PDB file of C-alpha atoms in Angstrom:
ATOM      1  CA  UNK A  42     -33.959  62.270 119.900  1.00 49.00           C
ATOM      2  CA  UNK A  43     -30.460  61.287 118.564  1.00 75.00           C
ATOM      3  CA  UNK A  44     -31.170  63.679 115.393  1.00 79.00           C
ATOM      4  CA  UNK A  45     -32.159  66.208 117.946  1.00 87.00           C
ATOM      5  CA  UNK A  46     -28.862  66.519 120.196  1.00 87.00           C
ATOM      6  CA  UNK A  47     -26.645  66.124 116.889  1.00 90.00           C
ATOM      7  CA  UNK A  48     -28.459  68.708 115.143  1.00 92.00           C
ATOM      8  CA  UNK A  49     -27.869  70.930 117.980  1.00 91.00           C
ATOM      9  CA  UNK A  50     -24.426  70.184 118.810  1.00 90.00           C
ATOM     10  CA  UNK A  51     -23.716  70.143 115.193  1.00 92.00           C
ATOM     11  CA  UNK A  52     -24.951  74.321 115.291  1.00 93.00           C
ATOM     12  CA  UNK A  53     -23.515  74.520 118.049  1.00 90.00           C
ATOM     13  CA  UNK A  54     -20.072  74.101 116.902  1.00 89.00           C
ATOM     14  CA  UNK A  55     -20.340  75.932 113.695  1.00 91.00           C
ATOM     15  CA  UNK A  56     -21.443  78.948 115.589  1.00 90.00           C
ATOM     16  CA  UNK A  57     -18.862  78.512 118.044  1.00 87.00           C
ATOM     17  CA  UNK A  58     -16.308  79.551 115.448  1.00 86.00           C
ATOM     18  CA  UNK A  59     -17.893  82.648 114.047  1.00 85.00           C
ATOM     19  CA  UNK A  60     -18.354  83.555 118.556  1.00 81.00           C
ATOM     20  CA  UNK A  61     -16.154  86.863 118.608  1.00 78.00           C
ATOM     21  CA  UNK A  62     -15.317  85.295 121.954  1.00 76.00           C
ATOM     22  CA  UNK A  63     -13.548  82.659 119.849  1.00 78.00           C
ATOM     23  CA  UNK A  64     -11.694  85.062 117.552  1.00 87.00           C
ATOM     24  CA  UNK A  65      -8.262  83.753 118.262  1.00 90.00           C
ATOM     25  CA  UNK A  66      -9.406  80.959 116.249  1.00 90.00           C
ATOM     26  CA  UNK A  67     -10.762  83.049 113.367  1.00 92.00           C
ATOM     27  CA  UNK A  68      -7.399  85.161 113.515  1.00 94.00           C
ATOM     28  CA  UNK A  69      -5.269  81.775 113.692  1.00 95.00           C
ATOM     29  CA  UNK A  70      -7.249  80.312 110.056  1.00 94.00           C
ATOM     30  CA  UNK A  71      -6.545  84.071 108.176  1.00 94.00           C
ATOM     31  CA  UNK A  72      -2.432  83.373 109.234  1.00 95.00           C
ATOM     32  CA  UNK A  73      -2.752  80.273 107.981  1.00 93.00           C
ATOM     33  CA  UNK A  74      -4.421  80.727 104.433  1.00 92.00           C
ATOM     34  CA  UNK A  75      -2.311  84.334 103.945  1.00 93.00           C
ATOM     35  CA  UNK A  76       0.172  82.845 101.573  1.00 93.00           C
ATOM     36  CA  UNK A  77      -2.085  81.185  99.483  1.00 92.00           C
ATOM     37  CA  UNK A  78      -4.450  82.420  96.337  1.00 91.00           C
ATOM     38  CA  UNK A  79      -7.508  80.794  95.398  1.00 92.00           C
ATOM     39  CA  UNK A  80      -6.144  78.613  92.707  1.00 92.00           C
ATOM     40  CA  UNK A  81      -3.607  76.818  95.632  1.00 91.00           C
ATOM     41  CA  UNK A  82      -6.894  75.727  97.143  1.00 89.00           C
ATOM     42  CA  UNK A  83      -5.652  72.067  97.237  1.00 89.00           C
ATOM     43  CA  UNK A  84      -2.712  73.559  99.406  1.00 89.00           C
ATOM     44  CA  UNK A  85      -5.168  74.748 101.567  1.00 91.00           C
ATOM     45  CA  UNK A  86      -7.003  71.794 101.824  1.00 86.00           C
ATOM     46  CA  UNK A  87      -4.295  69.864 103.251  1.00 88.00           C
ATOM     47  CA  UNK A  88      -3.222  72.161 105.667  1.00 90.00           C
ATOM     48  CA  UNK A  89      -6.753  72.311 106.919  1.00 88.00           C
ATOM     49  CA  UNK A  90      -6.779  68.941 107.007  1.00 87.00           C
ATOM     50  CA  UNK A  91      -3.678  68.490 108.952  1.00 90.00           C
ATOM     51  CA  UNK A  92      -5.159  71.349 111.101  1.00 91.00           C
ATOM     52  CA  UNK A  93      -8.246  69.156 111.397  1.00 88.00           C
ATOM     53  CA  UNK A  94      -6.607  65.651 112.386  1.00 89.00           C
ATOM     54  CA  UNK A  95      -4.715  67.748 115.120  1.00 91.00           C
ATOM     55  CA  UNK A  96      -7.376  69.308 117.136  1.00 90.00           C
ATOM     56  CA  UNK A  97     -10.193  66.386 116.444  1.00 89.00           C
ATOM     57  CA  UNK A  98      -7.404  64.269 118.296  1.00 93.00           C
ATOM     58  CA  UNK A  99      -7.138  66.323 121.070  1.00 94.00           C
ATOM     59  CA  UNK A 100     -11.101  67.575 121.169  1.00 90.00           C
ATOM     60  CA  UNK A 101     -12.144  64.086 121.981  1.00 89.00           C
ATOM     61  CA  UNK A 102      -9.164  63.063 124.398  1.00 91.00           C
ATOM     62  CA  UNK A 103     -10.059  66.126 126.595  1.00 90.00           C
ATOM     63  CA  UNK A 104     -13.839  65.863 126.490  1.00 86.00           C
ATOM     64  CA  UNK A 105     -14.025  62.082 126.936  1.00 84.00           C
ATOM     65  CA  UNK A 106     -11.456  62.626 129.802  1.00 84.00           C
ATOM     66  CA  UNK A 107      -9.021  60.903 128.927  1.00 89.00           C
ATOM     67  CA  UNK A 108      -6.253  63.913 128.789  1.00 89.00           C
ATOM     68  CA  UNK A 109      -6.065  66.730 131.522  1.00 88.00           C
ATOM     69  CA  UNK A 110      -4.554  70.177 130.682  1.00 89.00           C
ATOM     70  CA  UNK A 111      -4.103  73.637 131.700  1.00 91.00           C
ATOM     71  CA  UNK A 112      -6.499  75.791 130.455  1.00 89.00           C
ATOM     72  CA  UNK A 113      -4.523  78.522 131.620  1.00 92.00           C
ATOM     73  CA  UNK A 114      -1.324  77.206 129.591  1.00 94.00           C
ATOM     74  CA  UNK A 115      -3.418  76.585 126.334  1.00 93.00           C
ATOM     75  CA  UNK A 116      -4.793  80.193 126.700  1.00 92.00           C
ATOM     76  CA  UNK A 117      -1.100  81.162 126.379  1.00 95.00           C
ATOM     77  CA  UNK A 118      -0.195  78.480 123.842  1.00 95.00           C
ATOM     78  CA  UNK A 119      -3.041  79.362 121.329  1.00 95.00           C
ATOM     79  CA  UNK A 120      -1.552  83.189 120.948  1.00 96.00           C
ATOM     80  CA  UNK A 121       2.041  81.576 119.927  1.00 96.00           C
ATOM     81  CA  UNK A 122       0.545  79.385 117.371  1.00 96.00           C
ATOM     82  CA  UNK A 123      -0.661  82.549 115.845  1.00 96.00           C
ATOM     83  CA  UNK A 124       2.647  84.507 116.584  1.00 97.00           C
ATOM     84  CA  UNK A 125       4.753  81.630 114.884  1.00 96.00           C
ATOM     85  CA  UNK A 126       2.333  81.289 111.945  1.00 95.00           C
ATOM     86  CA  UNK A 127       2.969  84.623 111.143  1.00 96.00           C
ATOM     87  CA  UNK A 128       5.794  84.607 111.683  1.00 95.00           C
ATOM     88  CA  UNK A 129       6.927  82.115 108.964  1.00 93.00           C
ATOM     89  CA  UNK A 130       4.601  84.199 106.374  1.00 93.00           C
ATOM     90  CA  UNK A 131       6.473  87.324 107.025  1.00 93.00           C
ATOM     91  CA  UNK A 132       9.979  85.158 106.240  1.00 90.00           C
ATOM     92  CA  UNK A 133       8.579  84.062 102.827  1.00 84.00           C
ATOM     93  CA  UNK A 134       7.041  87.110 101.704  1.00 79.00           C
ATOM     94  CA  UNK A 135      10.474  88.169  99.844  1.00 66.00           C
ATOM     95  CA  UNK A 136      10.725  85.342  98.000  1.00 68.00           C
ATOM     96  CA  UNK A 137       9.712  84.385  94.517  1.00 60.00           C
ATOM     97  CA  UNK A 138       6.671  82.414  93.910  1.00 58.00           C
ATOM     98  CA  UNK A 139       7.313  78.886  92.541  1.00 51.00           C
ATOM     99  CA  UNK A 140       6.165  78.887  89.059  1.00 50.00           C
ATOM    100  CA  UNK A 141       3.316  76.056  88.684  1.00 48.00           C
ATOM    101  CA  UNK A 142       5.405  73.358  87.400  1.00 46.00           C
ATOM    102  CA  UNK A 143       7.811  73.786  90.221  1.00 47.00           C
ATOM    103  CA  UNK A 144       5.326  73.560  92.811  1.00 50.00           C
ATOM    104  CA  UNK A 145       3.847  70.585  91.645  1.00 52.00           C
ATOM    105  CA  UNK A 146       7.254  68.726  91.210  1.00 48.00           C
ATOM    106  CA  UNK A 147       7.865  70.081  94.855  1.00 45.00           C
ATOM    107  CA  UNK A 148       4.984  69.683  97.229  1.00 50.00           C
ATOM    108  CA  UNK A 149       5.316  66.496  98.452  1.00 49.00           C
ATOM    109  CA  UNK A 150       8.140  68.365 100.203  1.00 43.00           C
ATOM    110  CA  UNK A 151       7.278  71.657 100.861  1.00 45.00           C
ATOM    111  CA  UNK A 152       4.145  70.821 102.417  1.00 50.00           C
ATOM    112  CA  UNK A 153       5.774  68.316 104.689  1.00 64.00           C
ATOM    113  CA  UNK A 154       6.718  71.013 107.312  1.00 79.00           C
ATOM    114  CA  UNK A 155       3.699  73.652 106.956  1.00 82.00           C
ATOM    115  CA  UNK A 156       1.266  70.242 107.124  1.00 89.00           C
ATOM    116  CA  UNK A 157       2.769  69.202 110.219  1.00 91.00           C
ATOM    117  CA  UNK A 158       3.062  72.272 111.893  1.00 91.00           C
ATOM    118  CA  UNK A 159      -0.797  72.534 111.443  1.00 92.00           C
ATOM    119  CA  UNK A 160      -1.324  69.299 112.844  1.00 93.00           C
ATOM    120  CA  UNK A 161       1.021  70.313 115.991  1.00 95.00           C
ATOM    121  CA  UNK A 162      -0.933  73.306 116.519  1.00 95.00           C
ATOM    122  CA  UNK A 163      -4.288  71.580 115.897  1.00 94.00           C
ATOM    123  CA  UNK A 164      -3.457  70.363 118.749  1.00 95.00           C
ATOM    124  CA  UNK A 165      -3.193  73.092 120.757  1.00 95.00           C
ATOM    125  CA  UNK A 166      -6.527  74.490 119.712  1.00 93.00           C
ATOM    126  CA  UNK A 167      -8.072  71.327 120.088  1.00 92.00           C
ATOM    127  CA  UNK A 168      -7.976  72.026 123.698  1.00 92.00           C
ATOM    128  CA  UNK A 169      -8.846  75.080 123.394  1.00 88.00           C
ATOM    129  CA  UNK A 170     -12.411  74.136 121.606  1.00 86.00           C
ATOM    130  CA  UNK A 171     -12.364  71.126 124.212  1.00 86.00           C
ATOM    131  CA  UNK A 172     -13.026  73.830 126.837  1.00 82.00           C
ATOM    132  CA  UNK A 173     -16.141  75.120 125.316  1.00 83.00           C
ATOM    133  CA  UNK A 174     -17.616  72.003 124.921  1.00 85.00           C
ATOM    134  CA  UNK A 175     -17.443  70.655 128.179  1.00 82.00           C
ATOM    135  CA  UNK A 176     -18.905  73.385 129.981  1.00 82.00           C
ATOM    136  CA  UNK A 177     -21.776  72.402 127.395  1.00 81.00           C
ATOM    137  CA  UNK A 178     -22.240  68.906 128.263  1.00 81.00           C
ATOM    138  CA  UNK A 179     -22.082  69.215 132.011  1.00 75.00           C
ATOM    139  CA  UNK A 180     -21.524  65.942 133.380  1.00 70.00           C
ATOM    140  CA  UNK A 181     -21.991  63.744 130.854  1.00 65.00           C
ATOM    141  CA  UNK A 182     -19.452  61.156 130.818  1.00 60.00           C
ATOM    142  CA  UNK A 183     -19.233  59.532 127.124  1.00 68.00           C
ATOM    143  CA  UNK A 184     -20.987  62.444 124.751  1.00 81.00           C
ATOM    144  CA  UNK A 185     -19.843  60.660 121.606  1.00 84.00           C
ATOM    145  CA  UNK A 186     -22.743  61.614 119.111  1.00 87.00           C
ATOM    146  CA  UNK A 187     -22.476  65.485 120.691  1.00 87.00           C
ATOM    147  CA  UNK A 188     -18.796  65.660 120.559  1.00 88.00           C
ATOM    148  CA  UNK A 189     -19.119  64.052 116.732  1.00 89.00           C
ATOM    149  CA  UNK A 190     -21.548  66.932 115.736  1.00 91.00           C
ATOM    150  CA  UNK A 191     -19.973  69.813 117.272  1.00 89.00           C
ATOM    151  CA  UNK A 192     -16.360  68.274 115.794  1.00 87.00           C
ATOM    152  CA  UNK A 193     -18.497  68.567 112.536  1.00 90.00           C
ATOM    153  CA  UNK A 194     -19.740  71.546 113.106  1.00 90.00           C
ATOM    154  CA  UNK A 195     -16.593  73.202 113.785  1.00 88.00           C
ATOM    155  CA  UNK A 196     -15.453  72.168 110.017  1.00 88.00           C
ATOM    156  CA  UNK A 197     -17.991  73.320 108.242  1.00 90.00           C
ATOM    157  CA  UNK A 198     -17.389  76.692 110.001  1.00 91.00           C
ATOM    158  CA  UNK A 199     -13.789  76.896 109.186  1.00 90.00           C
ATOM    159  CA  UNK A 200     -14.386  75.683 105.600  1.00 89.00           C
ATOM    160  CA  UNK A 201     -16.999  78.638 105.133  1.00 92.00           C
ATOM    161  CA  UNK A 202     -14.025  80.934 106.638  1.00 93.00           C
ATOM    162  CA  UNK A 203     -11.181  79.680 104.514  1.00 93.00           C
ATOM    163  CA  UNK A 204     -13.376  80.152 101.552  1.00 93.00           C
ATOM    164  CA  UNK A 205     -14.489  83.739 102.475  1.00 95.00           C
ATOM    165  CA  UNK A 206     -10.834  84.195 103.221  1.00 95.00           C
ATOM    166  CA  UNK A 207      -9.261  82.972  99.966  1.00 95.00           C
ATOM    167  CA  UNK A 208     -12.746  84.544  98.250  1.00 96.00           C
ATOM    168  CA  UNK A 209     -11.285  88.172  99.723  1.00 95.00           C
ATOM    169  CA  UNK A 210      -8.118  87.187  98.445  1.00 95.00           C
ATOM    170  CA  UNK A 211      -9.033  86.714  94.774  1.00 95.00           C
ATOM    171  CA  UNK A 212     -10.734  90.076  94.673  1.00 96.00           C
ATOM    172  CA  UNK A 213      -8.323  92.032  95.835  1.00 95.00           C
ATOM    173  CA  UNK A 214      -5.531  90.369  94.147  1.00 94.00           C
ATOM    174  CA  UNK A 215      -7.170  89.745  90.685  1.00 93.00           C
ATOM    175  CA  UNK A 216      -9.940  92.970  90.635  1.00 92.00           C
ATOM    176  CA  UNK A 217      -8.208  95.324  92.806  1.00 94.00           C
ATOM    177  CA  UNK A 218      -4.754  94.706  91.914  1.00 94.00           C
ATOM    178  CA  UNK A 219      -3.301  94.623  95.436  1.00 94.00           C
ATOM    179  CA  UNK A 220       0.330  92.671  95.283  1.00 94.00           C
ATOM    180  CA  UNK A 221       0.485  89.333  96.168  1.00 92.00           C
ATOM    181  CA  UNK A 222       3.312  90.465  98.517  1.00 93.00           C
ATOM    182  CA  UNK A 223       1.312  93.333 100.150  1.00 94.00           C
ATOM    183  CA  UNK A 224      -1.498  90.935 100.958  1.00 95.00           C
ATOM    184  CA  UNK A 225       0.617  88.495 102.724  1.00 95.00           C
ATOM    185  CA  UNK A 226       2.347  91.323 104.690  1.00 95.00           C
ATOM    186  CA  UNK A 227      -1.240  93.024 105.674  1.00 95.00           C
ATOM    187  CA  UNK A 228      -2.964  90.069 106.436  1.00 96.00           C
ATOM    188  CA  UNK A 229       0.181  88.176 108.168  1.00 96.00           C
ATOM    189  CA  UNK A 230       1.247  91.774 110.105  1.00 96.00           C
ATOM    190  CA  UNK A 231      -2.295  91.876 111.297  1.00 96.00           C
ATOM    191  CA  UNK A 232      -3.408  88.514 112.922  1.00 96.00           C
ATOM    192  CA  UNK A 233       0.831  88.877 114.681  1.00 97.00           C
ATOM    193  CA  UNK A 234      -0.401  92.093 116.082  1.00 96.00           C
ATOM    194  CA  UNK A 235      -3.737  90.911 117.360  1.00 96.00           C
ATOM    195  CA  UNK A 236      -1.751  87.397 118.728  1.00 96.00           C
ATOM    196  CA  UNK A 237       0.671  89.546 120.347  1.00 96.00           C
ATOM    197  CA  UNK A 238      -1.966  91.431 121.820  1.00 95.00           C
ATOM    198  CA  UNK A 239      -3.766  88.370 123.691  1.00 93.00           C
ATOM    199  CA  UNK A 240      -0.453  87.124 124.494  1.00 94.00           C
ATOM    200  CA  UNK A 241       0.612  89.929 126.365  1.00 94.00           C
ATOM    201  CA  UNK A 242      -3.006  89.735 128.141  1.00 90.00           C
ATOM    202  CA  UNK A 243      -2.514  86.117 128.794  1.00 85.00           C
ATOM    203  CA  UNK A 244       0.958  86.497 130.731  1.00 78.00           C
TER     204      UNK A 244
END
């Protein structure tokens, strides 16, 4: 029976994040993976990761509970994630890429700020899945194993979409030639317009 409800909840949240209903989500993962090229896939990693430890936190507080929130505000929250994500692409796509040895010698720092900006807005989205969910489980007052699944579930979806996004990436960069620059600007000015969009519908 266990194997039964976490198989299920664990489908259920990978399907949750390819639900067009949940595109915000989908739109927030392609701002966040813009800058980067397959090979910074480590990079990309860690700001998944970061993205990861943010909403988990904040999926199981609100399902077990043991936070109360606006859904109303996080509707409107979710769209600014997107908006300032993009934001901060658009102000680095004039400068230089670090040459390999400099990034190396310089993550620790750069990814300080990016990594916990993720994490912050993790949280925000945490919520946001947090919704979903409970309108799943009813009335059920401690769903750990279902709320471990779907939490599963919902990373092996966004892994499969940050691969298919950096995957685009390296064919249009390396086989079709596109500019580095002009991929970040396409991709960034895109998911701002589409955040803008439900932000405007949200307010």
């Amino acid at each position: 029976m266990s194997l039964s409800v976490f198989s299920t909840y664990l489908q259920l949240g990978f399907h949750h994040i390819f639900n067009l209903q949940a595109y915000d989500h989908l739109v927030f993962l392609l701002a966040l993976c813009a800058p980067y090229v397959l090979q910074d896939w480590r990079r990309v990693v860690a700001l998944v990761t970061s993205f990861t430890v943010g909403h988990s936190l904040t999926l199981a507080l609100a399902t077990l509970n043991v936070v109360s929130y606006s859904p109303k505000l996080i509707e409107v929250l979710i769209p600014v994630t997107i908006v300032l994500t993009c934001l901060l692409n658009l102000a680095r796509a004039g400068k230089p890429s670090a040459r390999p040895s400099e990034r190396r010698r310089s993550d620790a720092i750069i990814l300080t700020l990016p990594n916990l900006l993720a994490a912050v807005f993790g949280l925000i989205h945490g919520l946001g899945f947090s919704s979903y969910l409970r309108e799943l489980l009813g009335r059920q007052s401690r769903p750990v194993l279902e709320l471990l699944s779907f939490n599963i579930g919902v990373e092996l979806g966004q892994l499969v979409i940050v691969g298919l996004i950096l995957l685009l990436g390296f064919v249009l960069l390396r086989v079709v030639n596109v500019a580095r620059r002009d991929w970040l600007l396409v991709t960034s000015g895109a998911a701002l317009g589409i955040a803008v969009v439900l932000l405007l519908g949200q307010l």
